Amino acid sequence: MNFVESLKALWQSTGIANMILPADPSLNGFEQFLHQFGHPIMLVICCFLLWLGIKKQFEPLLLVPIAFGGLLSNIPLAGIAEPTGFLGIVYEAGIHKGLFPLIIFMGVGAMTDFGPLIANPITALLGGAAQFGIFGALLLALCVFGFTMPQAASIGIIGGADGPTSIYVTSKLAPELLGAIAVAAYSYMALVPVIQPPIMKLLTTEEERKIEMVQLREVSQREKIVFPLVVLGLCILFLPDACPLVGAFGFGNLCRECGVVERLSKTMQNELINIVTIFLGLSVGSKLSANQFLTVQTLFILILGVIAFGLATAMGVIFGKILNKFSKNPINPLIGAAGVSAVPMAARVANKVGLEANSQNYLLMHAMGPNVSGVIGSAVAAGILLSMCK
């Protein structure tokens, strides 16, 4: 090989030379554009996601690793996201096998206080009502947008506003959609303070938003210890497919409440969940490669995701209005919006909207009831979807 050929080979091995792909005769129009310029487009999109995570602080703990993983997966010729590459190996071990979402759920369980739910168990119905968003979006994806049943189930779970559950279900049912669904799930979780208040105000009157709720009773340690065991027992009896998620969540919560394994509880809440969050984000980002993300399907997923989230919020509020009509003690319908699984952000939003209507109306602890029941509800919904798609 002479010097000129060596220089040519060196040039052809650079990212600049391979950033723009050659035309594909089988494609035309917009598809051809996405094919040729996919790498630079995705690099710009990933930089935008980094900006959202860093500047706007939209779920930065996951959006920053996801965006950076997307940058790595779109480097021409690097092969980082290939099955034998760094991110490919991490993805196979942690996402495809379903390990990372379960560990995240364990950490979330260790950080969750079920006291408000135990003190006012009727609010569990609000968390259940919010799951209608999942099944409403599933039907739309299946009947209107033409997705397959496994794909529709994976898209619908976005309505639970639970990132780990969305990733877990999608990795089992429709791994080809993982990048788009993960970005949609975490983006809408971050946009809870933007999406939810207009829906809440539209569906409630000023008087309903002013409703003050009765102070919650004190919950004993024994009740808090028994609760995750009861939830897991019911799951074992009626929905075994949800046991991996519910079991991990329950174990983390039991370690928090039993009082004898504080070191384990703190490890789950901090070091363990932080380490797994890093690898989870990077491996999800590996699915943001141009050929997987830049499709019409991605646009449909983003549209269906916001519909699912809106339906979940609306159904929670509507069911809150119904409960208020029949409950012995007054229930502010705003706490129904916290039935989505974005803990504790959705509860904070309900509290904020309540305070805007009545400066003495502190709903945070009341909203935590449906909020944590929404976490369980999304895990149960995931189990149902996995059962349906077997």
PDB file of N, CA, C and O in Angstrom, residues 212-240:
ATOM      1  N   GLU A 212     -60.384  21.357  52.074  1.00  0.00           N
ATOM      2  CA  GLU A 212     -59.354  20.968  53.034  1.00  0.00           C
ATOM      3  C   GLU A 212     -59.675  19.574  53.573  1.00  0.00           C
ATOM      4  O   GLU A 212     -60.813  19.288  53.934  1.00  0.00           O
ATOM      5  N   MET A 213     -58.673  18.732  53.648  1.00  0.00           N
ATOM      6  CA  MET A 213     -58.881  17.352  54.072  1.00  0.00           C
ATOM      7  C   MET A 213     -58.538  17.168  55.549  1.00  0.00           C
ATOM      8  O   MET A 213     -57.758  17.923  56.123  1.00  0.00           O
ATOM      9  N   VAL A 214     -59.132  16.139  56.143  1.00  0.00           N
ATOM     10  CA  VAL A 214     -58.926  15.836  57.561  1.00  0.00           C
ATOM     11  C   VAL A 214     -57.500  15.335  57.778  1.00  0.00           C
ATOM     12  O   VAL A 214     -56.952  14.582  56.958  1.00  0.00           O
ATOM     13  N   GLN A 215     -56.875  15.755  58.868  1.00  0.00           N
ATOM     14  CA  GLN A 215     -55.507  15.344  59.162  1.00  0.00           C
ATOM     15  C   GLN A 215     -55.407  13.825  59.272  1.00  0.00           C
ATOM     16  O   GLN A 215     -56.262  13.163  59.862  1.00  0.00           O
ATOM     17  N   LEU A 216     -54.330  13.258  58.702  1.00  0.00           N
ATOM     18  CA  LEU A 216     -54.145  11.810  58.697  1.00  0.00           C
ATOM     19  C   LEU A 216     -53.769  11.299  60.081  1.00  0.00           C
ATOM     20  O   LEU A 216     -53.082  11.979  60.846  1.00  0.00           O
ATOM     21  N   ARG A 217     -54.209  10.081  60.397  1.00  0.00           N
ATOM     22  CA  ARG A 217     -53.848   9.459  61.675  1.00  0.00           C
ATOM     23  C   ARG A 217     -52.397   8.992  61.627  1.00  0.00           C
ATOM     24  O   ARG A 217     -51.807   8.804  60.551  1.00  0.00           O
ATOM     25  N   GLU A 218     -51.829   8.771  62.789  1.00  0.00           N
ATOM     26  CA  GLU A 218     -50.464   8.260  62.870  1.00  0.00           C
ATOM     27  C   GLU A 218     -50.469   6.753  62.610  1.00  0.00           C
ATOM     28  O   GLU A 218     -51.302   6.018  63.136  1.00  0.00           O
ATOM     29  N   VAL A 219     -49.536   6.308  61.785  1.00  0.00           N
ATOM     30  CA  VAL A 219     -49.456   4.894  61.402  1.00  0.00           C
ATOM     31  C   VAL A 219     -48.342   4.226  62.198  1.00  0.00           C
ATOM     32  O   VAL A 219     -47.227   4.750  62.308  1.00  0.00           O
ATOM     33  N   SER A 220     -48.617   3.058  62.757  1.00  0.00           N
ATOM     34  CA  SER A 220     -47.633   2.356  63.582  1.00  0.00           C
ATOM     35  C   SER A 220     -46.575   1.672  62.718  1.00  0.00           C
ATOM     36  O   SER A 220     -46.795   1.390  61.529  1.00  0.00           O
ATOM     37  N   GLN A 221     -45.441   1.373  63.333  1.00  0.00           N
ATOM     38  CA  GLN A 221     -44.375   0.667  62.628  1.00  0.00           C
ATOM     39  C   GLN A 221     -44.831  -0.727  62.203  1.00  0.00           C
ATOM     40  O   GLN A 221     -44.480  -1.202  61.124  1.00  0.00           O
ATOM     41  N   ARG A 222     -45.623  -1.379  63.055  1.00  0.00           N
ATOM     42  CA  ARG A 222     -46.111  -2.727  62.724  1.00  0.00           C
ATOM     43  C   ARG A 222     -46.917  -2.700  61.426  1.00  0.00           C
ATOM     44  O   ARG A 222     -46.750  -3.579  60.567  1.00  0.00           O
ATOM     45  N   GLU A 223     -47.774  -1.710  61.269  1.00  0.00           N
ATOM     46  CA  GLU A 223     -48.568  -1.604  60.044  1.00  0.00           C
ATOM     47  C   GLU A 223     -47.664  -1.423  58.825  1.00  0.00           C
ATOM     48  O   GLU A 223     -47.894  -2.014  57.761  1.00  0.00           O
ATOM     49  N   LYS A 224     -46.628  -0.595  58.993  1.00  0.00           N
ATOM     50  CA  LYS A 224     -45.718  -0.342  57.873  1.00  0.00           C
ATOM     51  C   LYS A 224     -44.906  -1.576  57.506  1.00  0.00           C
ATOM     52  O   LYS A 224     -44.553  -1.768  56.333  1.00  0.00           O
ATOM     53  N   ILE A 225     -44.607  -2.418  58.487  1.00  0.00           N
ATOM     54  CA  ILE A 225     -43.871  -3.652  58.214  1.00  0.00           C
ATOM     55  C   ILE A 225     -44.757  -4.669  57.508  1.00  0.00           C
ATOM     56  O   ILE A 225     -44.345  -5.342  56.551  1.00  0.00           O
ATOM     57  N   VAL A 226     -45.992  -4.775  57.958  1.00  0.00           N
ATOM     58  CA  VAL A 226     -46.915  -5.771  57.403  1.00  0.00           C
ATOM     59  C   VAL A 226     -47.349  -5.402  55.985  1.00  0.00           C
ATOM     60  O   VAL A 226     -47.548  -6.282  55.137  1.00  0.00           O
ATOM     61  N   PHE A 227     -47.458  -4.107  55.694  1.00  0.00           N
ATOM     62  CA  PHE A 227     -48.041  -3.665  54.421  1.00  0.00           C
ATOM     63  C   PHE A 227     -47.333  -4.248  53.192  1.00  0.00           C
ATOM     64  O   PHE A 227     -47.998  -4.834  52.313  1.00  0.00           O
ATOM     65  N   PRO A 228     -45.990  -4.100  53.043  1.00  0.00           N
ATOM     66  CA  PRO A 228     -45.360  -4.657  51.826  1.00  0.00           C
ATOM     67  C   PRO A 228     -45.498  -6.169  51.732  1.00  0.00           C
ATOM     68  O   PRO A 228     -45.564  -6.722  50.622  1.00  0.00           O
ATOM     69  N   LEU A 229     -45.578  -6.857  52.876  1.00  0.00           N
ATOM     70  CA  LEU A 229     -45.758  -8.314  52.859  1.00  0.00           C
ATOM     71  C   LEU A 229     -47.149  -8.683  52.356  1.00  0.00           C
ATOM     72  O   LEU A 229     -47.317  -9.641  51.594  1.00  0.00           O
ATOM     73  N   VAL A 230     -48.151  -7.911  52.779  1.00  0.00           N
ATOM     74  CA  VAL A 230     -49.524  -8.153  52.317  1.00  0.00           C
ATOM     75  C   VAL A 230     -49.639  -7.904  50.823  1.00  0.00           C
ATOM     76  O   VAL A 230     -50.245  -8.697  50.079  1.00  0.00           O
ATOM     77  N   VAL A 231     -49.047  -6.790  50.357  1.00  0.00           N
ATOM     78  CA  VAL A 231     -49.097  -6.459  48.924  1.00  0.00           C
ATOM     79  C   VAL A 231     -48.435  -7.561  48.102  1.00  0.00           C
ATOM     80  O   VAL A 231     -48.973  -8.003  47.084  1.00  0.00           O
ATOM     81  N   LEU A 232     -47.270  -8.023  48.549  1.00  0.00           N
ATOM     82  CA  LEU A 232     -46.583  -9.093  47.826  1.00  0.00           C
ATOM     83  C   LEU A 232     -47.406 -10.383  47.856  1.00  0.00           C
ATOM     84  O   LEU A 232     -47.499 -11.089  46.845  1.00  0.00           O
ATOM     85  N   GLY A 233     -48.023 -10.685  49.010  1.00  0.00           N
ATOM     86  CA  GLY A 233     -48.852 -11.878  49.108  1.00  0.00           C
ATOM     87  C   GLY A 233     -50.007 -11.860  48.131  1.00  0.00           C
ATOM     88  O   GLY A 233     -50.292 -12.863  47.459  1.00  0.00           O
ATOM     89  N   LEU A 234     -50.684 -10.727  48.012  1.00  0.00           N
ATOM     90  CA  LEU A 234     -51.789 -10.599  47.058  1.00  0.00           C
ATOM     91  C   LEU A 234     -51.292 -10.754  45.619  1.00  0.00           C
ATOM     92  O   LEU A 234     -51.961 -11.367  44.778  1.00  0.00           O
ATOM     93  N   CYS A 235     -50.119 -10.193  45.369  1.00  0.00           N
ATOM     94  CA  CYS A 235     -49.541 -10.291  44.025  1.00  0.00           C
ATOM     95  C   CYS A 235     -49.211 -11.749  43.681  1.00  0.00           C
ATOM     96  O   CYS A 235     -49.454 -12.202  42.565  1.00  0.00           O
ATOM     97  N   ILE A 236     -48.676 -12.478  44.657  1.00  0.00           N
ATOM     98  CA  ILE A 236     -48.355 -13.896  44.449  1.00  0.00           C
ATOM     99  C   ILE A 236     -49.618 -14.685  44.110  1.00  0.00           C
ATOM    100  O   ILE A 236     -49.625 -15.548  43.225  1.00  0.00           O
ATOM    101  N   LEU A 237     -50.714 -14.373  44.786  1.00  0.00           N
ATOM    102  CA  LEU A 237     -51.954 -15.115  44.595  1.00  0.00           C
ATOM    103  C   LEU A 237     -52.638 -14.795  43.272  1.00  0.00           C
ATOM    104  O   LEU A 237     -53.162 -15.690  42.600  1.00  0.00           O
ATOM    105  N   PHE A 238     -52.636 -13.507  42.888  1.00  0.00           N
ATOM    106  CA  PHE A 238     -53.477 -13.085  41.765  1.00  0.00           C
ATOM    107  C   PHE A 238     -52.718 -12.669  40.502  1.00  0.00           C
ATOM    108  O   PHE A 238     -53.269 -12.740  39.412  1.00  0.00           O
ATOM    109  N   LEU A 239     -51.461 -12.228  40.625  1.00  0.00           N
ATOM    110  CA  LEU A 239     -50.754 -11.736  39.439  1.00  0.00           C
ATOM    111  C   LEU A 239     -49.253 -12.002  39.563  1.00  0.00           C
ATOM    112  O   LEU A 239     -48.453 -11.084  39.780  1.00  0.00           O
ATOM    113  N   PRO A 240     -48.838 -13.252  39.429  1.00  0.00           N
ATOM    114  CA  PRO A 240     -47.416 -13.588  39.586  1.00  0.00           C
ATOM    115  C   PRO A 240     -46.488 -12.838  38.638  1.00  0.00           C
ATOM    116  O   PRO A 240     -45.319 -12.619  38.965  1.00  0.00           O
TER     117      PRO A 240
END
